[in-house]
Structure formats: structure tokens, C-alpha cells
Short mmCIF file of C-alpha atoms in Angstrom, two decimals:
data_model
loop_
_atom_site.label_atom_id
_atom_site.label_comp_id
_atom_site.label_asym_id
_atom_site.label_seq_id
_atom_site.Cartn_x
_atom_site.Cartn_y
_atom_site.Cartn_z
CA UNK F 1 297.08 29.68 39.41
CA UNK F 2 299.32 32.76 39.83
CA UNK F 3 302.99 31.75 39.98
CA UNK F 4 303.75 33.77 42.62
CA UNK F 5 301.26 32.58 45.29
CA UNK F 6 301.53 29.17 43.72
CA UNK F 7 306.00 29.40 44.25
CA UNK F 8 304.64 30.87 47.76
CA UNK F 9 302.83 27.96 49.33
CA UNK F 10 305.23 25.49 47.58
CA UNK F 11 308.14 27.25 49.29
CA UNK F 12 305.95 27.38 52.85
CA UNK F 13 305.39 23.87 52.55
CA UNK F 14 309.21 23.18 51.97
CA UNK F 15 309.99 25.92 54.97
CA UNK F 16 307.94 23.48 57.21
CA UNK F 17 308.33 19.81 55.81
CA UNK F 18 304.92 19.46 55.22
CA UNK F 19 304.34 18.50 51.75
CA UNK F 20 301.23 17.59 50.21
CA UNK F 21 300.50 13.79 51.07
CA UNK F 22 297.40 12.47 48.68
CA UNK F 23 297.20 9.35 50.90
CA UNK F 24 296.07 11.64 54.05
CA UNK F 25 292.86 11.93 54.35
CA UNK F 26 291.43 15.29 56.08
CA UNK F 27 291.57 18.89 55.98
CA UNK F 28 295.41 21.17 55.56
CA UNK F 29 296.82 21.55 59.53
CA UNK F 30 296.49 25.68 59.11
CA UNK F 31 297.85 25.71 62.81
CA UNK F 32 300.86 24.09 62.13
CA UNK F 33 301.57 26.82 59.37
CA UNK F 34 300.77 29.34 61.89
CA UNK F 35 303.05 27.86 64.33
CA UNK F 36 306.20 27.77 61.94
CA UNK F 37 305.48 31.44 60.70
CA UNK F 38 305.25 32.50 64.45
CA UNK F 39 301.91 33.96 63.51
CA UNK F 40 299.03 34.12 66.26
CA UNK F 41 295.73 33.57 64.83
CA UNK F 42 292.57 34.64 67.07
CA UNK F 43 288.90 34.55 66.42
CA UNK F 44 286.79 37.68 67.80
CA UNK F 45 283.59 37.39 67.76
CA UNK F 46 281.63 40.27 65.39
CA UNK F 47 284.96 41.42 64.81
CA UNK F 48 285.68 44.96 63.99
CA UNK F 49 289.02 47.21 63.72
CA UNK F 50 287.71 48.50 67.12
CA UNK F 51 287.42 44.63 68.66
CA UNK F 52 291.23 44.26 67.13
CA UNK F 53 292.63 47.30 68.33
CA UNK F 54 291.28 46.34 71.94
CA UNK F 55 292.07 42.65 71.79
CA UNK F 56 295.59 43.83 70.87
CA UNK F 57 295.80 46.14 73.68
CA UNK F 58 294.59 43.74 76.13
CA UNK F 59 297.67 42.20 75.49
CA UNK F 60 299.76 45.21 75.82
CA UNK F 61 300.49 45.68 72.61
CA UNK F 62 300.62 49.04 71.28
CA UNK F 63 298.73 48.52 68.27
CA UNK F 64 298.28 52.59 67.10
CA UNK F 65 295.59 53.88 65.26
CA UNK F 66 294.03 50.93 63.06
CA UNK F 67 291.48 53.27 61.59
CA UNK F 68 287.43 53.41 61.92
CA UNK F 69 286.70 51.53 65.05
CA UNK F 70 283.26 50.87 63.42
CA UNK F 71 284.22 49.32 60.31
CA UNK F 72 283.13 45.60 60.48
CA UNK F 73 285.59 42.99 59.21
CA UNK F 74 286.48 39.28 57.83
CA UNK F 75 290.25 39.79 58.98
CA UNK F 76 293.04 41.55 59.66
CA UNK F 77 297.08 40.79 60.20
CA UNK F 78 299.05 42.81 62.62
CA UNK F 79 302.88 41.82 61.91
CA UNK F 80 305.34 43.59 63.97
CA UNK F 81 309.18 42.95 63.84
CA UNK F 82 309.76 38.55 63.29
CA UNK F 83 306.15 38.17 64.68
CA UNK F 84 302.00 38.49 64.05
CA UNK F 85 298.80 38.00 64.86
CA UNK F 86 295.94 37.15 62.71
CA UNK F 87 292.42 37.59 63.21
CA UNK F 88 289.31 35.55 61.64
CA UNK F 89 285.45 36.57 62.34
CA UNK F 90 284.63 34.17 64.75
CA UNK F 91 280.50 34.54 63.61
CA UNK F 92 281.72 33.33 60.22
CA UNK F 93 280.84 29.60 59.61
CA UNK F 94 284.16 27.12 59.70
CA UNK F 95 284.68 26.62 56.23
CA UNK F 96 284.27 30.51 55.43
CA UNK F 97 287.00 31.21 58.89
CA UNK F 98 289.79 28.78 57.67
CA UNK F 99 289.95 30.67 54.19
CA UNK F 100 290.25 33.89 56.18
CA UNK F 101 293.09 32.36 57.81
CA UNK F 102 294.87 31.07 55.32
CA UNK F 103 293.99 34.32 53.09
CA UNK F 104 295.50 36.69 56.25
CA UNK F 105 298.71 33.73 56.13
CA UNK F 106 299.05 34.59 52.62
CA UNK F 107 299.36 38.44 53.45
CA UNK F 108 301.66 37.34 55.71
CA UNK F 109 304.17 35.36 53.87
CA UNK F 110 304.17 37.55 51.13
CA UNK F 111 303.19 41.05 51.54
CA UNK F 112 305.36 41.47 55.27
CA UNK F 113 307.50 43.78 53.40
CA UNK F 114 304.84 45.93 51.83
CA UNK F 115 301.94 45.67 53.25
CA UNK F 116 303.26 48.32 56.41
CA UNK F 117 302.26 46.91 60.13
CA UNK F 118 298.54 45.67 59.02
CA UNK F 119 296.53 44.80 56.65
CA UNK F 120 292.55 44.81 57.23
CA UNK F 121 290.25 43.00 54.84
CA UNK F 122 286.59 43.52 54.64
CA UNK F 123 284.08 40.94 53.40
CA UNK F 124 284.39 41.70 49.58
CA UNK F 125 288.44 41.40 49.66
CA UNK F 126 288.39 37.90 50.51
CA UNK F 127 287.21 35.71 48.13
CA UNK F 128 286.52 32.12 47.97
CA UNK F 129 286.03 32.23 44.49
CA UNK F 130 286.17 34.96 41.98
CA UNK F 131 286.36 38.70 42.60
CA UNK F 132 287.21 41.39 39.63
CA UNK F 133 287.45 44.20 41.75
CA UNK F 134 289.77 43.27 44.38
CA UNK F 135 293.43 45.11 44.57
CA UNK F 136 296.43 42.70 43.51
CA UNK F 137 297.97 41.90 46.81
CA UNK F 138 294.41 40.63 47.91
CA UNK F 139 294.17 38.27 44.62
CA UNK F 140 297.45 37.26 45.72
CA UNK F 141 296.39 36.59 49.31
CA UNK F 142 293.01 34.80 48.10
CA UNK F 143 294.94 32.40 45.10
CA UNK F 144 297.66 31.66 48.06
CA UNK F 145 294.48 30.22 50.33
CA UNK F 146 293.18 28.26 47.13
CA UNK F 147 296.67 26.69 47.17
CA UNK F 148 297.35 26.25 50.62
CA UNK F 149 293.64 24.78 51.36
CA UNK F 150 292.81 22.59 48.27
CA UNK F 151 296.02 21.29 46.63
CA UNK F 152 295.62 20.30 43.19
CA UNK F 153 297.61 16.83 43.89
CA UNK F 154 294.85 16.16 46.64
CA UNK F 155 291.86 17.23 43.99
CA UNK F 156 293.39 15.31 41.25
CA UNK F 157 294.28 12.60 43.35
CA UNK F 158 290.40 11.99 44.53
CA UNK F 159 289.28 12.42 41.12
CA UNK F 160 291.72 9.33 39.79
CA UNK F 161 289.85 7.50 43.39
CA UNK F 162 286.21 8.05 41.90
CA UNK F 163 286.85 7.23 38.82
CA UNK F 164 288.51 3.51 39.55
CA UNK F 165 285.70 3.11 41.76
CA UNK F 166 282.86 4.63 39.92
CA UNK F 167 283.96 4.65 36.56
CA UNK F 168 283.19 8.32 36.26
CA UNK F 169 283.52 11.59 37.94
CA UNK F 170 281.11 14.12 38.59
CA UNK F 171 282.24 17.24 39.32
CA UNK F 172 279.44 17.89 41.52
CA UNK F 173 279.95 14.77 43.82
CA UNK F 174 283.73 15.59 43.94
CA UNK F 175 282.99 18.87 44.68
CA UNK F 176 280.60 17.09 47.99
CA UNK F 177 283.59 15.11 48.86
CA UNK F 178 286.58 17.13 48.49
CA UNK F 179 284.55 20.71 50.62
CA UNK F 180 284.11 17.53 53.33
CA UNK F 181 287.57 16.31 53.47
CA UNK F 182 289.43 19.23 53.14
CA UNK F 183 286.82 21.51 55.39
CA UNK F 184 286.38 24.71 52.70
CA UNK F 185 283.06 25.97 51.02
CA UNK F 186 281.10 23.80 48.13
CA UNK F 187 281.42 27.49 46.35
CA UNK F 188 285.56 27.43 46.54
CA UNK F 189 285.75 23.64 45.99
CA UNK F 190 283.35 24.17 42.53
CA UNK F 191 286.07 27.22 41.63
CA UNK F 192 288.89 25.19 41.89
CA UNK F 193 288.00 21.80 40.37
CA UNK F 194 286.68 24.14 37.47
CA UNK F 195 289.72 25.84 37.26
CA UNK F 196 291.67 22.63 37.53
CA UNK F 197 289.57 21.08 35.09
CA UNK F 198 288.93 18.42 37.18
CA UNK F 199 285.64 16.06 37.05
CA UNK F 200 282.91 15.73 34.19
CA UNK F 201 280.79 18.48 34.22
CA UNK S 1 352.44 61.19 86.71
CA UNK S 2 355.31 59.13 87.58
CA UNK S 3 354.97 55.14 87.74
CA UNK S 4 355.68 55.92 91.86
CA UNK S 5 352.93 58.32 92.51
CA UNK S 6 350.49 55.75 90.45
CA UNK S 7 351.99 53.22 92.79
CA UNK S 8 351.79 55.00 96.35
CA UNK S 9 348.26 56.14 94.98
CA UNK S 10 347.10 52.15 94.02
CA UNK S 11 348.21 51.77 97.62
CA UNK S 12 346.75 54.32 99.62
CA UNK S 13 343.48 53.53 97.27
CA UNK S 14 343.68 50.27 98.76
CA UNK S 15 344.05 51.12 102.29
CA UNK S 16 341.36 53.52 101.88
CA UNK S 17 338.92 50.98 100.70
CA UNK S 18 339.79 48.59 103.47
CA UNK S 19 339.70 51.41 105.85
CA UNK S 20 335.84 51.95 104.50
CA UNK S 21 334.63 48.49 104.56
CA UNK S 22 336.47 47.85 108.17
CA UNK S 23 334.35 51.26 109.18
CA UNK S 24 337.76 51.98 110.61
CA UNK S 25 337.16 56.23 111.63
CA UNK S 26 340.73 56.69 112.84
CA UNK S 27 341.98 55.27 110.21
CA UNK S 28 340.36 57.10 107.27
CA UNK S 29 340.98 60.45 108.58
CA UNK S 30 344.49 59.46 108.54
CA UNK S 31 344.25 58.74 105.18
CA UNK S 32 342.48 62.13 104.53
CA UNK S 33 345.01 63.91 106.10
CA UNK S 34 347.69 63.10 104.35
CA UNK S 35 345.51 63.72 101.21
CA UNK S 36 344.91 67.00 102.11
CA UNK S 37 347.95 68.68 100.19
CA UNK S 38 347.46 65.76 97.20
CA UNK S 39 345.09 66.62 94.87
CA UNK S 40 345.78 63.39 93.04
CA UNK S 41 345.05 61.25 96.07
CA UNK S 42 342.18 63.22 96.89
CA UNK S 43 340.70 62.46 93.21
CA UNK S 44 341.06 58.82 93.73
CA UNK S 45 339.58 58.96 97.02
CA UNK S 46 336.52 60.49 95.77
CA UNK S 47 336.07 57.85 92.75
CA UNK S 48 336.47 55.47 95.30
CA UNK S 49 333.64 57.16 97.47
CA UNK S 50 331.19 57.76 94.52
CA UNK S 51 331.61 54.79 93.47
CA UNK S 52 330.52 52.84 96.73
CA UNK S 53 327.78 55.26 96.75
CA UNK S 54 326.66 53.73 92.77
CA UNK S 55 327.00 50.64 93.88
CA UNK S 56 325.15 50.68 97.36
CA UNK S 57 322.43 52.04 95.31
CA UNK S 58 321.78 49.59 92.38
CA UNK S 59 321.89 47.35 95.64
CA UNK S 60 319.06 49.02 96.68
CA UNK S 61 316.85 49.66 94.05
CA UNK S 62 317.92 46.02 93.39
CA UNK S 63 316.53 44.87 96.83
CA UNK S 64 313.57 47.15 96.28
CA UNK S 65 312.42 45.28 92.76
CA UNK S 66 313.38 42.15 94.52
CA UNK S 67 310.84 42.83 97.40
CA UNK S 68 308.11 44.32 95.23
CA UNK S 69 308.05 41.79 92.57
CA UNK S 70 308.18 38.76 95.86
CA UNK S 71 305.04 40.93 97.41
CA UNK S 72 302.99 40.87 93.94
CA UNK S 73 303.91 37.21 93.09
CA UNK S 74 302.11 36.33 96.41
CA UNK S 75 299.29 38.38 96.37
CA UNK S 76 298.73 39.09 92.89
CA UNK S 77 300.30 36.56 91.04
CA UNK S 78 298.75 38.20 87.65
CA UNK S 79 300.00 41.36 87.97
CA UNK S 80 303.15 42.62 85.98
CA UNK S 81 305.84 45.17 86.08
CA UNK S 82 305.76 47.22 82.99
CA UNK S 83 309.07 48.14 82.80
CA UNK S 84 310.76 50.26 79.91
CA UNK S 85 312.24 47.93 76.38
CA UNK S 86 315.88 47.57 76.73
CA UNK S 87 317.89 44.78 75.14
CA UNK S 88 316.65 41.24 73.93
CA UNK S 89 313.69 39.38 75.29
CA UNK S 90 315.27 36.20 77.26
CA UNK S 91 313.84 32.77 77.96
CA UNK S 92 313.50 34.23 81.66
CA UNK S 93 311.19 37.11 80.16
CA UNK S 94 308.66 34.28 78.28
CA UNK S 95 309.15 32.16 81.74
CA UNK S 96 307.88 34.94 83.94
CA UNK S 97 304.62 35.67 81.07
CA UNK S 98 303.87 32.32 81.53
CA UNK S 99 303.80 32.60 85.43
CA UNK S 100 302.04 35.18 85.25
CA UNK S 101 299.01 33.78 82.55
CA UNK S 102 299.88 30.18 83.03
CA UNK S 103 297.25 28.64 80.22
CA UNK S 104 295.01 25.91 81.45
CA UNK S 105 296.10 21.93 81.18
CA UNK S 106 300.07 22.64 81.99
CA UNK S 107 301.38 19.46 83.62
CA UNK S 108 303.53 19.65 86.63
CA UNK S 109 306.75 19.17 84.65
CA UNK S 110 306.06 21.89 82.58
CA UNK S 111 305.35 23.95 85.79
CA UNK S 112 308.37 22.76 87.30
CA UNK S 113 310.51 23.65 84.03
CA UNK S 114 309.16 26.75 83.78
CA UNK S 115 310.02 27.67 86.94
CA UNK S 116 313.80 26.60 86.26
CA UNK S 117 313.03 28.56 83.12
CA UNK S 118 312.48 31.69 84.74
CA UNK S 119 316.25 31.84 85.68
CA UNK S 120 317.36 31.51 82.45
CA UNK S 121 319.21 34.37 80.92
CA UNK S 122 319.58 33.53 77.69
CA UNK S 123 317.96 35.75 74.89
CA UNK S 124 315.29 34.23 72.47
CA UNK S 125 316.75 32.69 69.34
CA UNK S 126 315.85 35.20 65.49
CA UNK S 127 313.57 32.42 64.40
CA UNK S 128 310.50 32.26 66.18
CA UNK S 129 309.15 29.10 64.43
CA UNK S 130 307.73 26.61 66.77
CA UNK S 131 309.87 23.24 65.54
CA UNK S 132 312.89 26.03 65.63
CA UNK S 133 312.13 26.81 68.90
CA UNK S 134 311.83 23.62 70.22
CA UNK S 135 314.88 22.00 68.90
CA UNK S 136 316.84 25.44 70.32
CA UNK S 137 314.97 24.94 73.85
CA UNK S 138 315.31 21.35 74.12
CA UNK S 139 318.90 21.24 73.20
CA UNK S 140 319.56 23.80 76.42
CA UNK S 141 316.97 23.06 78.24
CA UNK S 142 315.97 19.54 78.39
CA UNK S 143 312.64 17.92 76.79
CA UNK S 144 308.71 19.44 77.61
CA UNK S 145 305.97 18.64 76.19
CA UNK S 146 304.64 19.62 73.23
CA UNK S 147 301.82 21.73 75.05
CA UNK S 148 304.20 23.97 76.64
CA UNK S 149 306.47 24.71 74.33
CA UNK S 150 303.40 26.19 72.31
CA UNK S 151 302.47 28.00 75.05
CA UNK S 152 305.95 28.99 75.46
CA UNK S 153 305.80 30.43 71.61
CA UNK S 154 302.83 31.97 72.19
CA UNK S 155 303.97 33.99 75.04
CA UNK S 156 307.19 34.65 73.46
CA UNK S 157 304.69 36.42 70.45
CA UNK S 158 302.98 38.42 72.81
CA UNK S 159 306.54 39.46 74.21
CA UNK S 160 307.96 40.18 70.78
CA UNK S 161 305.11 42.16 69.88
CA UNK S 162 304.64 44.42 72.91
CA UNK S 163 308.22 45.11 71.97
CA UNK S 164 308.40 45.83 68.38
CA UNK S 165 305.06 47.63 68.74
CA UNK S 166 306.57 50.08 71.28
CA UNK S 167 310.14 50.45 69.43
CA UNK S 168 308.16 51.17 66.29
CA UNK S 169 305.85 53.25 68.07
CA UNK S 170 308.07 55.47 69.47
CA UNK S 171 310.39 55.83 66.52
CA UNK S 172 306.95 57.05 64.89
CA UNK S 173 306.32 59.48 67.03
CA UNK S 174 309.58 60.93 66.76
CA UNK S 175 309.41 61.23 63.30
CA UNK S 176 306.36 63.39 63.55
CA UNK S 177 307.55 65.38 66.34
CA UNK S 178 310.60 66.46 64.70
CA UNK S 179 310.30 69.58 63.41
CA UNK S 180 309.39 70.60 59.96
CA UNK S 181 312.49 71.97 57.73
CA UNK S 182 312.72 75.65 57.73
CA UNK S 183 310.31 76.19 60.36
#
């Protein structure tokens, strides 16, 4: 894990007083980040920089020129002085939105100063598991949502479980159980135990 | 200026001004008459003038927002007055959002606070967070549930943005008006 994403989340979780909790079962509150980081998040349907341009003018918020209207997308952050919105794909499947989320959170909480007034990112820049040819702030962005989504003390934590109760531990059922519980993709959950080096393969 | 001519002119000032708000005719062209070879007194009595005038018309345009924001609260509630950034956003600013797009499932307290809300002049606190918030709000404002106060933040995002988007708008646009050096 990257240290800076890794000091990121850490820090977040601090900033908010949520810290991880192994004996809670279910899936990382993403609102409640949201709601600390006065961020927005918003789900448009088929969403494109057009649909974000216009959702943020419906609001009356002069969002400028975002670029090709056409150009679909799997999110997008709009920050603007101690404030932002995110947006998800709302046609994306649950597991595949709340990375988006917590990939856009990551741009967020550590690319404000950077990054300029928005950051859009297309299919291929968010990753669940590995991508070579992404640029650095969106590796950054996508090891921050591996962090924030599937804490290691959570994986390790059901791995010790299985193995009192089963006397082994497949990586392939943990991988079924932990995508459940914490609500992510089988692909992301296989990344990150392998990474971890958690389970028997 | 001697401390006696500021003195005589504090206190035909005065007499002019109560001469004006009595509407007393005889009175003020008195007062102008013996101003008529005092070109000090005749200063003051012309601040004094000008500024009645100022103030009768902030009244005014005072009385006119007044009466046009009372005529679209009743008949379009969901309307809004765009009106031009200046200075911070206030609890009365989110208040008046939230009036204006109330969000479904609001209990009656939280209508009722937000009403009181909508009086308050106080300006937003820097951190935006929602626990932040709430322990600011709560501590001024009394205790709401948790639903409002995240609509509250929400509408106090929308606010912030519409803001910051236009400051940084327009400071962008007068960048690339300016004109090129040398041209």
C-alpha cells in the first residue's frame, strides 16, 4: 500500500472518529465520510461531463467549461472554495459506484490543492484492481479507495474468524465473504487479500 | 473654524432637523435665511438634506424587497432572488434555501426551527463538517434532528458553492480580459 494514501485514510479516519472496528460487521459508512469532508456525492444516471455540467447548473452553480459534453464518465469531483460535490455513474452496479466514491473522496482529500476545480475520471482511471497506465494522482485516488473500503484489520481479522472455525482459509471463500460484508467487487476483494497475503491460495 | 461657530452650527443643525421631521415650513425658511450669507451653515444643511434623502431611499428599496420577496413566498414559494455575492453566507441564507427546497420527511420542529432560523444573522462557521456543524448550531441554536441538520449542510454546500463558483468565476474572467502586456 502506498504510504501516502495509506497516512491519508488513517488521518480521515482520525479527522472523523471513525476508526476501523473488526467487531462491526457490514460495509465502511462512505456517507458519513462525505458528510465530515462537506463533500456532496450524487449519482446521474449515464453520466457524462455534459449531465455534470447541467446537474451543477441546476443548482446554480457556475460550474464553467468542464470540457466535451459527450465524453461518458465513471466520476468526477467539483471542489470549490471549503466545499464539493462528487458524482458516481448511477448505471454502474453498487459495488462498482461505492469505489467511485470513495476513489473521487480520495481526489478529494488529497489532490484539493492540485488537482484545480475538477477532476473527471473515465472508466479506465478508476481501478478496482490493477492498472499500469493510469497517471499518479489516480493510483493515489484508487489505493486510497482500497484503504478506505477494505481495511486490512477487517480482512485480517475475518481470516483469523475462518480459520478458528474452519481450520483453514481459502482465499476464494474469504474473498465471497469479505466482497459481501464490506459491499465491493469479488475482483477488488481477490486484489487486496492477494496483496495482503491473506488466505491459502 | 472656531469651537463657537461648530457650536451655533451643531445647533442650528439640530433645529433644522427638527424643523424637517415636524414639516414645520415657516420654520425652515427661517433657518434658510439666516443661512443665506453662511456658507458653513449652508454646507451642513445640505448633508443634513442628502442625507435624509439616502436614508428615505434604502427605506424604500428596503420596503420594495420586503414586498416582493412577501408576494413570491406566497405565490411562488420556490422561486428565489438571485441577488449579487457580497459578504459571508449566514445561517439565515441556508434557512431561506431550505424554505425554498424544503426536502421531503422534515418534521414540524424542524419546520418550526427553520423558520426561527431564517432570522438568524449569524455567518456560517470555516468548517463545513457535518458533526462540526452540528455541535456549532446546536450550541446557538438549540437541538434538531439529525435529518435536518443534514439537510441544513447540504443546503449550506449548494450555498457555498454557487458562491465560490461565481467569485472564482469572475476573478477568471478578469484575468483573461485584462489586456495582454505591450499591446
Amino acid at each position: 500500500m502506498d504510504d501516502a494514501s495509506l497516512v491519508a485514510v488513517m488521518n480521515l479516519r482520525r479527522e472523523v472518529a471513525m476508526p476501523v472496528d473488526p467487531s462491526r460487521r457490514g460495509p465502511v459508512l462512505l456517507d458519513r465520510f462525505f458528510e465530515e469532508q462537506a463533500v456532496t456525492h450524487v449519482a446521474l444516471p449515464e453520466m457524462t461531463r455534459g449531465s455534470v455540467a447541467g446537474y451543477l447548473n441546476s443548482q446554480g452553480i457556475h460550474a464553467g467549461d468542464l470540457g466535451e459534453p459527450s465524453e461518458k464518465l465513471a466520476g468526477f469531483i467539483f471542489v470549490t472554495g471549503r466545499v464539493g460535490w462528487a458524482f458516481v455513474n448511477a448505471t454502474d452496479i453498487l459495488p462498482r459506484r461505492r469505489f467511485t466514491a470513495a476513489h473521487e473522496l480520495g481526489h478529494s482529500v488529497m489532490h484539493r490543492k492540485i488537482m484545480g476545480r475538477f477532476n473527471a475520471d473515465t472508466p479506465d482511471s478508476i481501478s478496482e484492481a490493477h492498472a499500469d497506465k493510469v497517471t499518479e494522482m489516480e493510483r493515489e485516488a484508487n489505493r486510497f479507495a482500497v484503504e478506505l473500503l477494505m481495511p486490512s484489520e477487517i480482512c485480517l481479522a475475518r481470516a483469523n474468524e475462518m480459520k478458528l472455525e474452519f481450520g483453514c482459509c481459502p482465499r476464494g471463500v474469504l474473498t465471497y465473504r469479505l466482497a459481501a460484508e464490506l459491499l465491493v467487487s469479488r475482483e477488488a476483494m481477490r486484489y487486496r487479500l492477494a496483496n495482503l497475503e491473506v488466505g491459502d491460495e | 473654524m472656531t469651537p463657537q461657530d461648530r457650536l451655533r452650527i451643531s445647533i442650528m443643525s439640530a433645529r433644522y432637523l427638527d424643523a424637517l421631521e415636524r414639516e414645520d415650513d415657516s420654520e425652515l425658511t427661517k433657518l434658510w435665511e439666516l443661512a443665506a450669507n453662511d456658507l458653513a451653515l449652508i454646507e451642513a444643511f445640505n448633508s443634513i438634506d442628502a442625507g435624509l434623502v439616502e436614508e428615505q431611499e434604502a427605506q424604500e428599496q428596503a420596503r420594495l424587497k420586503s414586498t416582493l420577496e412577501a408576494t413570491l413566498e406566497n405565490y411562488l414559494p420556490s422561486a428565489e432572488i438571485a441577488e449579487a455575492p457580497s459578504g459571508p453566507i449566514s445561517v439565515a441564507d441556508v434557512a431561506n434555501e431550505l424554505f425554498r427546497h424544503t426536502p421531503d420527511r422534515l418534521t414540524a420542529e424542524s419546520h418550526s426551527l427553520n423558520d426561527r432560523l431564517r432570522k438568524a444573522t449569524q455567518p456560517l462557521p470555516m468548517n463545513l463538517s457535518l458533526s462540526k456543524l452540528i455541535a456549532w448550531a446546536e450550541a446557538i441554536f438549540g437541538t434538531a434532528a439529525p435529518e435536518y441538520w443534514k439537510a441544513f449542510q447540504q443546503a449550506a454546500i449548494k450555498l457555498e458553492s454557487r458562491r465560490s463558483a461565481e467569485v472564482e468565476y469572475q476573478l477568471a474572467a478578469r484575468a483573461e480580459q485584462r489586456p495582454k502586456e505591450g499591446s
